Amino acid sequence: MAVNVVILAAGQGKRMNSALPKVLHRLAGMPLLAHVIAAARALKPRRICVVYGYGGEQVPQTMRAGDLIFVRQKQQLGTGHAVKQALPQLDARADTLVLYGDVPLISAGTLRKMVAGRGEGLRLLTAQFENPAGYGRILRNARGAVTGIVEEKDASAEQRRIHEGNTGLMLLPTKRLAAWLSRLSNRNAQGEYYLTDVVALALQDGVRIATVAPKALWEIQGVNSQQQLAELERAYQFEAARRLLDSGVNLADPRRFDLRGDLRCGRDVRIDINCVFEGDVRLGAGVEIGANCVIRNTTIGAGSRIAPFTMIDEARIGARCIVGPFARIRPATTLANEVHIGNFVEVKASTIGQGSKANHLSYVGDTQVGRKVNVGAGSITCNYDGANKHRTVIEDEVFIGSNTQLVAPVTVRRGATIGAGSTITKDAPANQLTLSRARQISIANWQRPRKAAKVTKGK
Ligand code: UD1
Ligand code: MG
C-alpha cells in the first residue's frame, strides 16, 4: 500500500541533559533518527517527511538526503501540531504513517504489518505493558472496540490501571487528516495539541479503528534519557549477536559484542570478547578475531587470524594472514595472502605482497612491498618530509635489517639486503647488501667517568 511517512523529531529530550537534539544521539553508531529513516525506507513510501525543531538546523544538516523532506516546527505545541506542519507535503491519495524519531528500533516488519492491505481506517500500534507509566492508555468498550486514547496526565485513577499503552505510532487516512487536525484543541493537562485526540474525532466520523501489535517490545521503546539509550543499545547488540549465533558464528560472549554497521561472516568464524565492528565488515570462512579488536570497513580473507588488541580501518586483508596482537592497520592498506603483521606495527596506505612479514615495532606508510619480504624489528619508512608524503618501494624477496630507516622516495630492488641500523636515502640495487652504518670501533684503556666526590659543607 502506498504511504506517506511523517517522523516526529522536534522535541528537545530534556532528560538527555545534552546540547545535542535527542534524535541525533547515536545507537549502534548511527543517529536514532537514521534508524527510523532506514525502517521507513523499507516501505518505499511516497514521501518521508521529518518534523524538526529543537536544536535549529542540526537535524536537517546531519541527516540531509535526496528523499527526505524537512519541515520545521517552530514551537513544540504537541504531536498533533507537529503532524499538521507536515500536512502540505503529503500525497493525499496515500495514507500517512506517523513514526517517532526517538523510537529508533521499530522494525520494517512491524511497519509492514501496520500498512498491510488497504482501507480508510485508522491503525494504532499498541502494546501490553507490565508497567504502562508514561504511555497514553487505550480505551475500549465492552465489545473490545477502541473508543479513545487518554494521556496519562489526563487519565482517571481507573484509566491508569489499563495496561494497553499507545506507542504513539499510527496510520492515518490523509484525506481526513486536515479536518481532524484543525479540530484539535489544547485544553488538556499539558496545554498541547494531542495527535491522539484524532481517535475520538475518527470515531465521530464513523471511521474504523484497528490496533496492531509490535513483534518485540524493544521495537517500541522510546529514548528519553541516557539510561534508556544505554539499555536500548544493549538490546540492539544482543539481538545482533543472537542473529550471528543463529547463522553459525561462534561468539565468545553475546553480551560483549558491538556491531555499528553491517557484519557478514563465512562459515566457522570465531569472535572473542569485546570486539567492535563498524561500517561494512566481511569476514571469510574460518576467520578468528581475538579479544578487544576494533575493525571498520574491512574485508578479511578466509583463514586469517587477527590477534587481540588490533585495530583495522578500511583495509583489505587477504587469506591466511596473521595480524596482531597490538597491530594497527590504517586506511587504504591491502595485505595479500599469508602476510604477517606483528605487534606494535602500523601500516598505512600500503600494499604488502604475498608471504611478506613485518613482525615487530615497525611503521610502513605509503609503501609498496613485494612478495616474501622481511621487514626487521623497528624498521620504518620515513614517508613525510614535513611538507609532502613520498612513496617507498620494496621489491620481492628483500630483507630489511632491524632498525632501518627508509627515507622516501626510495626503492629497494629485488633480493636486496639492507644491513641493520641503516638509513637508506638512495635506491638500493638488486641482490646486494646495502648498509649505511658507521664502522664499529673499540677503544682500549678507556675509562668510564667516575662520580666526583661530594663536597660537604662545613668540612
Ligand atoms: C506520546 C503520546 C502517548 C504515547 C507516547 C509514547 C500524544 C499526545 N501522546 O506522548 O499517547 O503513549 O507518546 O511514547 O501524542 N514531538 C514533536 N513536536 C511536538 C511534540 C512532540 O515533534 O510538538 C515529538 C517528540 O520529539 C517525540 C514524539 O513527538 O519524538 C512524542 O512526543 P512526546 O512529547 O515524547 O510525547 P509523550 O508525552 O511521550
Ligand atoms: Mg516520549
PDB file of N, CA and C in Angstrom, residues 118-207:
ATOM      1  N   ARG A 118      -5.520  -2.562   2.501  1.00  0.00           N
ATOM      2  CA  ARG A 118      -5.910  -1.177   2.273  1.00  0.00           C
ATOM      3  C   ARG A 118      -7.207  -0.901   3.006  1.00  0.00           C
ATOM      4  N   GLY A 119      -7.555   0.374   3.125  1.00  0.00           N
ATOM      5  CA  GLY A 119      -8.789   0.703   3.827  1.00  0.00           C
ATOM      6  C   GLY A 119      -8.694   2.101   4.372  1.00  0.00           C
ATOM      7  N   GLU A 120      -9.817   2.631   4.675  1.00  0.00           N
ATOM      8  CA  GLU A 120      -9.918   4.018   5.107  1.00  0.00           C
ATOM      9  C   GLU A 120      -9.601   4.195   6.579  1.00  0.00           C
ATOM     10  N   GLY A 121      -9.409   3.072   7.268  1.00  0.00           N
ATOM     11  CA  GLY A 121      -9.348   3.103   8.732  1.00  0.00           C
ATOM     12  C   GLY A 121      -8.138   3.797   9.310  1.00  0.00           C
ATOM     13  N   LEU A 122      -8.134   3.825  10.638  1.00  0.00           N
ATOM     14  CA  LEU A 122      -7.042   4.389  11.394  1.00  0.00           C
ATOM     15  C   LEU A 122      -6.441   3.215  12.162  1.00  0.00           C
ATOM     16  N   ARG A 123      -5.121   3.108  12.162  1.00  0.00           N
ATOM     17  CA  ARG A 123      -4.488   1.979  12.848  1.00  0.00           C
ATOM     18  C   ARG A 123      -3.507   2.475  13.888  1.00  0.00           C
ATOM     19  N   LEU A 124      -3.632   1.907  15.064  1.00  0.00           N
ATOM     20  CA  LEU A 124      -2.746   2.298  16.164  1.00  0.00           C
ATOM     21  C   LEU A 124      -1.806   1.150  16.480  1.00  0.00           C
ATOM     22  N   LEU A 125      -0.562   1.465  16.724  1.00  0.00           N
ATOM     23  CA  LEU A 125       0.368   0.445  17.206  1.00  0.00           C
ATOM     24  C   LEU A 125       0.311   0.502  18.731  1.00  0.00           C
ATOM     25  N   THR A 126      -0.201  -0.546  19.333  1.00  0.00           N
ATOM     26  CA  THR A 126      -0.355  -0.553  20.796  1.00  0.00           C
ATOM     27  C   THR A 126       0.320  -1.795  21.366  1.00  0.00           C
ATOM     28  N   ALA A 127       0.561  -1.776  22.680  1.00  0.00           N
ATOM     29  CA  ALA A 127       1.198  -2.939  23.306  1.00  0.00           C
ATOM     30  C   ALA A 127       0.748  -3.064  24.756  1.00  0.00           C
ATOM     31  N   GLN A 128       0.807  -4.286  25.248  1.00  0.00           N
ATOM     32  CA  GLN A 128       0.510  -4.538  26.661  1.00  0.00           C
ATOM     33  C   GLN A 128       1.798  -4.297  27.451  1.00  0.00           C
ATOM     34  N   PHE A 129       1.761  -3.336  28.364  1.00  0.00           N
ATOM     35  CA  PHE A 129       2.955  -3.026  29.155  1.00  0.00           C
ATOM     36  C   PHE A 129       2.760  -3.527  30.572  1.00  0.00           C
ATOM     37  N   GLU A 130       3.793  -4.169  31.092  1.00  0.00           N
ATOM     38  CA  GLU A 130       3.731  -4.570  32.503  1.00  0.00           C
ATOM     39  C   GLU A 130       3.586  -3.309  33.349  1.00  0.00           C
ATOM     40  N   ASN A 131       4.411  -2.303  33.002  1.00  0.00           N
ATOM     41  CA  ASN A 131       4.308  -1.007  33.661  1.00  0.00           C
ATOM     42  C   ASN A 131       4.042   0.052  32.585  1.00  0.00           C
ATOM     43  N   PRO A 132       2.776   0.466  32.439  1.00  0.00           N
ATOM     44  CA  PRO A 132       2.439   1.387  31.341  1.00  0.00           C
ATOM     45  C   PRO A 132       2.676   2.863  31.676  1.00  0.00           C
ATOM     46  N   ALA A 133       3.363   3.138  32.789  1.00  0.00           N
ATOM     47  CA  ALA A 133       3.553   4.536  33.219  1.00  0.00           C
ATOM     48  C   ALA A 133       4.135   5.370  32.084  1.00  0.00           C
ATOM     49  N   GLY A 134       3.563   6.541  31.857  1.00  0.00           N
ATOM     50  CA  GLY A 134       4.079   7.450  30.840  1.00  0.00           C
ATOM     51  C   GLY A 134       3.368   7.329  29.503  1.00  0.00           C
ATOM     52  N   TYR A 135       2.713   6.198  29.278  1.00  0.00           N
ATOM     53  CA  TYR A 135       2.036   5.985  27.999  1.00  0.00           C
ATOM     54  C   TYR A 135       0.586   6.440  28.056  1.00  0.00           C
ATOM     55  N   GLY A 136       0.076   6.915  26.911  1.00  0.00           N
ATOM     56  CA  GLY A 136      -1.354   7.130  26.783  1.00  0.00           C
ATOM     57  C   GLY A 136      -2.027   5.762  26.852  1.00  0.00           C
ATOM     58  N   ARG A 137      -3.216   5.690  27.474  1.00  0.00           N
ATOM     59  CA  ARG A 137      -3.886   4.391  27.626  1.00  0.00           C
ATOM     60  C   ARG A 137      -4.972   4.224  26.559  1.00  0.00           C
ATOM     61  N   ILE A 138      -5.106   2.997  26.074  1.00  0.00           N
ATOM     62  CA  ILE A 138      -6.092   2.675  25.045  1.00  0.00           C
ATOM     63  C   ILE A 138      -7.415   2.338  25.727  1.00  0.00           C
ATOM     64  N   LEU A 139      -8.457   3.074  25.374  1.00  0.00           N
ATOM     65  CA  LEU A 139      -9.780   2.830  25.956  1.00  0.00           C
ATOM     66  C   LEU A 139     -10.580   1.960  24.989  1.00  0.00           C
ATOM     67  N   ARG A 140     -11.221   0.929  25.537  1.00  0.00           N
ATOM     68  CA  ARG A 140     -12.051   0.043  24.708  1.00  0.00           C
ATOM     69  C   ARG A 140     -13.418  -0.123  25.363  1.00  0.00           C
ATOM     70  N   ASN A 141     -14.425  -0.417  24.545  1.00  0.00           N
ATOM     71  CA  ASN A 141     -15.766  -0.669  25.089  1.00  0.00           C
ATOM     72  C   ASN A 141     -15.914  -2.148  25.404  1.00  0.00           C
ATOM     73  N   ALA A 142     -17.129  -2.528  25.841  1.00  0.00           N
ATOM     74  CA  ALA A 142     -17.372  -3.914  26.281  1.00  0.00           C
ATOM     75  C   ALA A 142     -17.112  -4.916  25.164  1.00  0.00           C
ATOM     76  N   ARG A 143     -17.288  -4.471  23.915  1.00  0.00           N
ATOM     77  CA  ARG A 143     -17.054  -5.389  22.791  1.00  0.00           C
ATOM     78  C   ARG A 143     -15.591  -5.389  22.350  1.00  0.00           C
ATOM     79  N   GLY A 144     -14.770  -4.620  23.057  1.00  0.00           N
ATOM     80  CA  GLY A 144     -13.342  -4.616  22.749  1.00  0.00           C
ATOM     81  C   GLY A 144     -12.945  -3.604  21.697  1.00  0.00           C
ATOM     82  N   ALA A 145     -13.921  -2.827  21.197  1.00  0.00           N
ATOM     83  CA  ALA A 145     -13.583  -1.837  20.168  1.00  0.00           C
ATOM     84  C   ALA A 145     -12.934  -0.610  20.819  1.00  0.00           C
ATOM     85  N   VAL A 146     -11.941  -0.025  20.140  1.00  0.00           N
ATOM     86  CA  VAL A 146     -11.251   1.151  20.676  1.00  0.00           C
ATOM     87  C   VAL A 146     -12.212   2.338  20.695  1.00  0.00           C
ATOM     88  N   THR A 147     -12.247   3.039  21.832  1.00  0.00           N
ATOM     89  CA  THR A 147     -13.118   4.214  21.932  1.00  0.00           C
ATOM     90  C   THR A 147     -12.333   5.500  22.158  1.00  0.00           C
ATOM     91  N   GLY A 148     -11.040   5.376  22.375  1.00  0.00           N
ATOM     92  CA  GLY A 148     -10.247   6.593  22.540  1.00  0.00           C
ATOM     93  C   GLY A 148      -8.886   6.301  23.135  1.00  0.00           C
ATOM     94  N   ILE A 149      -8.067   7.370  23.233  1.00  0.00           N
ATOM     95  CA  ILE A 149      -6.779   7.285  23.932  1.00  0.00           C
ATOM     96  C   ILE A 149      -6.791   8.393  24.959  1.00  0.00           C
ATOM     97  N   VAL A 150      -6.422   8.075  26.180  1.00  0.00           N
ATOM     98  CA  VAL A 150      -6.327   9.131  27.181  1.00  0.00           C
ATOM     99  C   VAL A 150      -4.874   9.230  27.638  1.00  0.00           C
ATOM    100  N   GLU A 151      -4.337  10.446  27.594  1.00  0.00           N
ATOM    101  CA  GLU A 151      -2.965  10.666  28.041  1.00  0.00           C
ATOM    102  C   GLU A 151      -2.878  10.428  29.549  1.00  0.00           C
ATOM    103  N   GLU A 152      -1.741   9.914  29.991  1.00  0.00           N
ATOM    104  CA  GLU A 152      -1.625   9.580  31.416  1.00  0.00           C
ATOM    105  C   GLU A 152      -1.947  10.777  32.314  1.00  0.00           C
ATOM    106  N   LYS A 153      -1.464  11.954  31.907  1.00  0.00           N
ATOM    107  CA  LYS A 153      -1.669  13.144  32.752  1.00  0.00           C
ATOM    108  C   LYS A 153      -3.134  13.558  32.807  1.00  0.00           C
ATOM    109  N   ASP A 154      -3.935  13.101  31.850  1.00  0.00           N
ATOM    110  CA  ASP A 154      -5.367  13.421  31.841  1.00  0.00           C
ATOM    111  C   ASP A 154      -6.218  12.262  32.325  1.00  0.00           C
ATOM    112  N   ALA A 155      -5.580  11.138  32.648  1.00  0.00           N
ATOM    113  CA  ALA A 155      -6.337   9.909  32.936  1.00  0.00           C
ATOM    114  C   ALA A 155      -6.842   9.864  34.374  1.00  0.00           C
ATOM    115  N   SER A 156      -8.004   9.190  34.566  1.00  0.00           N
ATOM    116  CA  SER A 156      -8.518   8.954  35.910  1.00  0.00           C
ATOM    117  C   SER A 156      -7.722   7.797  36.520  1.00  0.00           C
ATOM    118  N   ALA A 157      -7.873   7.613  37.830  1.00  0.00           N
ATOM    119  CA  ALA A 157      -7.152   6.537  38.519  1.00  0.00           C
ATOM    120  C   ALA A 157      -7.507   5.191  37.890  1.00  0.00           C
ATOM    121  N   GLU A 158      -8.765   5.035  37.535  1.00  0.00           N
ATOM    122  CA  GLU A 158      -9.222   3.772  36.941  1.00  0.00           C
ATOM    123  C   GLU A 158      -8.576   3.555  35.565  1.00  0.00           C
ATOM    124  N   GLN A 159      -8.543   4.627  34.756  1.00  0.00           N
ATOM    125  CA  GLN A 159      -7.943   4.521  33.419  1.00  0.00           C
ATOM    126  C   GLN A 159      -6.454   4.214  33.508  1.00  0.00           C
ATOM    127  N   ARG A 160      -5.806   4.709  34.548  1.00  0.00           N
ATOM    128  CA  ARG A 160      -4.367   4.459  34.697  1.00  0.00           C
ATOM    129  C   ARG A 160      -4.064   2.985  34.959  1.00  0.00           C
ATOM    130  N   ARG A 161      -5.096   2.243  35.378  1.00  0.00           N
ATOM    131  CA  ARG A 161      -4.881   0.804  35.629  1.00  0.00           C
ATOM    132  C   ARG A 161      -4.885  -0.019  34.330  1.00  0.00           C
ATOM    133  N   ILE A 162      -5.205   0.622  33.212  1.00  0.00           N
ATOM    134  CA  ILE A 162      -5.194  -0.093  31.922  1.00  0.00           C
ATOM    135  C   ILE A 162      -3.746  -0.352  31.509  1.00  0.00           C
ATOM    136  N   HIS A 163      -3.479  -1.580  31.073  1.00  0.00           N
ATOM    137  CA  HIS A 163      -2.098  -1.927  30.697  1.00  0.00           C
ATOM    138  C   HIS A 163      -1.797  -1.738  29.212  1.00  0.00           C
ATOM    139  N   GLU A 164      -2.864  -1.614  28.419  1.00  0.00           N
ATOM    140  CA  GLU A 164      -2.604  -1.420  26.994  1.00  0.00           C
ATOM    141  C   GLU A 164      -2.215   0.039  26.745  1.00  0.00           C
ATOM    142  N   GLY A 165      -1.009   0.232  26.225  1.00  0.00           N
ATOM    143  CA  GLY A 165      -0.500   1.588  26.034  1.00  0.00           C
ATOM    144  C   GLY A 165      -0.382   1.940  24.562  1.00  0.00           C
ATOM    145  N   ASN A 166      -0.417   3.252  24.297  1.00  0.00           N
ATOM    146  CA  ASN A 166      -0.244   3.752  22.939  1.00  0.00           C
ATOM    147  C   ASN A 166       1.238   3.956  22.670  1.00  0.00           C
ATOM    148  N   THR A 167       1.765   3.323  21.636  1.00  0.00           N
ATOM    149  CA  THR A 167       3.181   3.535  21.308  1.00  0.00           C
ATOM    150  C   THR A 167       3.376   4.903  20.675  1.00  0.00           C
ATOM    151  N   GLY A 168       2.292   5.487  20.170  1.00  0.00           N
ATOM    152  CA  GLY A 168       2.369   6.787  19.502  1.00  0.00           C
ATOM    153  C   GLY A 168       2.427   6.650  17.994  1.00  0.00           C
ATOM    154  N   LEU A 169       2.833   5.465  17.503  1.00  0.00           N
ATOM    155  CA  LEU A 169       2.924   5.246  16.068  1.00  0.00           C
ATOM    156  C   LEU A 169       1.539   4.908  15.525  1.00  0.00           C
ATOM    157  N   MET A 170       1.145   5.552  14.449  1.00  0.00           N
ATOM    158  CA  MET A 170      -0.183   5.263  13.893  1.00  0.00           C
ATOM    159  C   MET A 170      -0.260   5.519  12.393  1.00  0.00           C
ATOM    160  N   LEU A 171      -1.260   4.895  11.787  1.00  0.00           N
ATOM    161  CA  LEU A 171      -1.521   5.071  10.355  1.00  0.00           C
ATOM    162  C   LEU A 171      -2.848   5.806  10.213  1.00  0.00           C
ATOM    163  N   LEU A 172      -2.817   6.902   9.440  1.00  0.00           N
ATOM    164  CA  LEU A 172      -3.992   7.778   9.364  1.00  0.00           C
ATOM    165  C   LEU A 172      -4.419   7.972   7.911  1.00  0.00           C
ATOM    166  N   PRO A 173      -5.739   8.088   7.666  1.00  0.00           N
ATOM    167  CA  PRO A 173      -6.191   8.412   6.304  1.00  0.00           C
ATOM    168  C   PRO A 173      -5.916   9.896   6.025  1.00  0.00           C
ATOM    169  N   THR A 174      -5.030  10.160   5.095  1.00  0.00           N
ATOM    170  CA  THR A 174      -4.538  11.529   4.857  1.00  0.00           C
ATOM    171  C   THR A 174      -5.656  12.488   4.464  1.00  0.00           C
ATOM    172  N   LYS A 175      -6.619  11.970   3.679  1.00  0.00           N
ATOM    173  CA  LYS A 175      -7.692  12.842   3.186  1.00  0.00           C
ATOM    174  C   LYS A 175      -8.493  13.466   4.319  1.00  0.00           C
ATOM    175  N   ARG A 176      -8.626  12.735   5.428  1.00  0.00           N
ATOM    176  CA  ARG A 176      -9.427  13.253   6.544  1.00  0.00           C
ATOM    177  C   ARG A 176      -8.588  14.034   7.549  1.00  0.00           C
ATOM    178  N   LEU A 177      -7.279  13.936   7.387  1.00  0.00           N
ATOM    179  CA  LEU A 177      -6.381  14.440   8.416  1.00  0.00           C
ATOM    180  C   LEU A 177      -6.504  15.949   8.639  1.00  0.00           C
ATOM    181  N   ALA A 178      -6.590  16.707   7.542  1.00  0.00           N
ATOM    182  CA  ALA A 178      -6.635  18.167   7.662  1.00  0.00           C
ATOM    183  C   ALA A 178      -7.802  18.601   8.542  1.00  0.00           C
ATOM    184  N   ALA A 179      -8.956  17.989   8.279  1.00  0.00           N
ATOM    185  CA  ALA A 179     -10.152  18.349   9.046  1.00  0.00           C
ATOM    186  C   ALA A 179      -9.957  17.989  10.524  1.00  0.00           C
ATOM    187  N   TRP A 180      -9.441  16.789  10.774  1.00  0.00           N
ATOM    188  CA  TRP A 180      -9.255  16.366  12.174  1.00  0.00           C
ATOM    189  C   TRP A 180      -8.254  17.266  12.908  1.00  0.00           C
ATOM    190  N   LEU A 181      -7.126  17.540  12.243  1.00  0.00           N
ATOM    191  CA  LEU A 181      -6.078  18.317  12.925  1.00  0.00           C
ATOM    192  C   LEU A 181      -6.561  19.728  13.231  1.00  0.00           C
ATOM    193  N   SER A 182      -7.414  20.281  12.349  1.00  0.00           N
ATOM    194  CA  SER A 182      -7.878  21.647  12.610  1.00  0.00           C
ATOM    195  C   SER A 182      -8.915  21.676  13.738  1.00  0.00           C
ATOM    196  N   ARG A 183      -9.454  20.492  14.066  1.00  0.00           N
ATOM    197  CA  ARG A 183     -10.437  20.449  15.167  1.00  0.00           C
ATOM    198  C   ARG A 183      -9.798  20.154  16.524  1.00  0.00           C
ATOM    199  N   LEU A 184      -8.507  19.890  16.562  1.00  0.00           N
ATOM    200  CA  LEU A 184      -7.869  19.582  17.852  1.00  0.00           C
ATOM    201  C   LEU A 184      -7.873  20.817  18.751  1.00  0.00           C
ATOM    202  N   SER A 185      -7.985  20.574  20.031  1.00  0.00           N
ATOM    203  CA  SER A 185      -7.862  21.690  20.976  1.00  0.00           C
ATOM    204  C   SER A 185      -6.728  21.377  21.943  1.00  0.00           C
ATOM    205  N   ASN A 186      -6.256  22.433  22.609  1.00  0.00           N
ATOM    206  CA  ASN A 186      -5.174  22.185  23.571  1.00  0.00           C
ATOM    207  C   ASN A 186      -5.652  22.340  25.013  1.00  0.00           C
ATOM    208  N   ARG A 187      -6.956  22.153  25.196  1.00  0.00           N
ATOM    209  CA  ARG A 187      -7.486  22.217  26.562  1.00  0.00           C
ATOM    210  C   ARG A 187      -7.276  20.861  27.244  1.00  0.00           C
ATOM    211  N   ASN A 188      -6.072  20.633  27.727  1.00  0.00           N
ATOM    212  CA  ASN A 188      -5.751  19.400  28.439  1.00  0.00           C
ATOM    213  C   ASN A 188      -4.634  19.681  29.426  1.00  0.00           C
ATOM    214  N   ALA A 189      -4.248  18.661  30.162  1.00  0.00           N
ATOM    215  CA  ALA A 189      -3.305  18.852  31.266  1.00  0.00           C
ATOM    216  C   ALA A 189      -1.983  19.466  30.814  1.00  0.00           C
ATOM    217  N   GLN A 190      -1.572  19.216  29.548  1.00  0.00           N
ATOM    218  CA  GLN A 190      -0.265  19.715  29.105  1.00  0.00           C
ATOM    219  C   GLN A 190      -0.356  20.934  28.191  1.00  0.00           C
ATOM    220  N   GLY A 191      -1.617  21.368  27.899  1.00  0.00           N
ATOM    221  CA  GLY A 191      -1.799  22.518  27.011  1.00  0.00           C
ATOM    222  C   GLY A 191      -1.256  22.260  25.623  1.00  0.00           C
ATOM    223  N   GLU A 192      -1.331  21.008  25.161  1.00  0.00           N
ATOM    224  CA  GLU A 192      -0.771  20.644  23.850  1.00  0.00           C
ATOM    225  C   GLU A 192      -1.866  20.171  22.896  1.00  0.00           C
ATOM    226  N   TYR A 193      -1.570  20.257  21.595  1.00  0.00           N
ATOM    227  CA  TYR A 193      -2.455  19.669  20.592  1.00  0.00           C
ATOM    228  C   TYR A 193      -2.046  18.208  20.435  1.00  0.00           C
ATOM    229  N   TYR A 194      -2.865  17.325  20.998  1.00  0.00           N
ATOM    230  CA  TYR A 194      -2.529  15.900  21.017  1.00  0.00           C
ATOM    231  C   TYR A 194      -2.945  15.228  19.708  1.00  0.00           C
ATOM    232  N   LEU A 195      -2.022  14.529  19.075  1.00  0.00           N
ATOM    233  CA  LEU A 195      -2.394  13.741  17.896  1.00  0.00           C
ATOM    234  C   LEU A 195      -3.380  12.634  18.297  1.00  0.00           C
ATOM    235  N   THR A 196      -3.224  12.161  19.517  1.00  0.00           N
ATOM    236  CA  THR A 196      -4.059  11.052  19.989  1.00  0.00           C
ATOM    237  C   THR A 196      -5.545  11.417  20.005  1.00  0.00           C
ATOM    238  N   ASP A 197      -5.859  12.700  20.057  1.00  0.00           N
ATOM    239  CA  ASP A 197      -7.270  13.109  20.066  1.00  0.00           C
ATOM    240  C   ASP A 197      -7.960  12.876  18.719  1.00  0.00           C
ATOM    241  N   VAL A 198      -7.199  12.589  17.664  1.00  0.00           N
ATOM    242  CA  VAL A 198      -7.862  12.308  16.382  1.00  0.00           C
ATOM    243  C   VAL A 198      -8.650  11.000  16.468  1.00  0.00           C
ATOM    244  N   VAL A 199      -8.314  10.164  17.442  1.00  0.00           N
ATOM    245  CA  VAL A 199      -9.030   8.890  17.582  1.00  0.00           C
ATOM    246  C   VAL A 199     -10.517   9.150  17.863  1.00  0.00           C
ATOM    247  N   ALA A 200     -10.778  10.054  18.814  1.00  0.00           N
ATOM    248  CA  ALA A 200     -12.170  10.378  19.146  1.00  0.00           C
ATOM    249  C   ALA A 200     -12.870  11.008  17.932  1.00  0.00           C
ATOM    250  N   LEU A 201     -12.156  11.860  17.195  1.00  0.00           N
ATOM    251  CA  LEU A 201     -12.746  12.504  16.025  1.00  0.00           C
ATOM    252  C   LEU A 201     -13.046  11.486  14.928  1.00  0.00           C
ATOM    253  N   ALA A 202     -12.139  10.523  14.774  1.00  0.00           N
ATOM    254  CA  ALA A 202     -12.358   9.476  13.772  1.00  0.00           C
ATOM    255  C   ALA A 202     -13.622   8.694  14.112  1.00  0.00           C
ATOM    256  N   LEU A 203     -13.797   8.391  15.402  1.00  0.00           N
ATOM    257  CA  LEU A 203     -14.991   7.645  15.825  1.00  0.00           C
ATOM    258  C   LEU A 203     -16.259   8.434  15.509  1.00  0.00           C
ATOM    259  N   GLN A 204     -16.211   9.742  15.764  1.00  0.00           N
ATOM    260  CA  GLN A 204     -17.370  10.598  15.444  1.00  0.00           C
ATOM    261  C   GLN A 204     -17.706  10.525  13.960  1.00  0.00           C
ATOM    262  N   ASP A 205     -16.666  10.392  13.136  1.00  0.00           N
ATOM    263  CA  ASP A 205     -16.879  10.326  11.684  1.00  0.00           C
ATOM    264  C   ASP A 205     -17.166   8.909  11.202  1.00  0.00           C
ATOM    265  N   GLY A 206     -17.278   7.985  12.148  1.00  0.00           N
ATOM    266  CA  GLY A 206     -17.594   6.604  11.787  1.00  0.00           C
ATOM    267  C   GLY A 206     -16.439   5.861  11.133  1.00  0.00           C
ATOM    268  N   VAL A 207     -15.204   6.306  11.400  1.00  0.00           N
ATOM    269  CA  VAL A 207     -14.032   5.639  10.818  1.00  0.00           C
ATOM    270  C   VAL A 207     -13.615   4.473  11.706  1.00  0.00           C
TER     271      VAL A 207
END
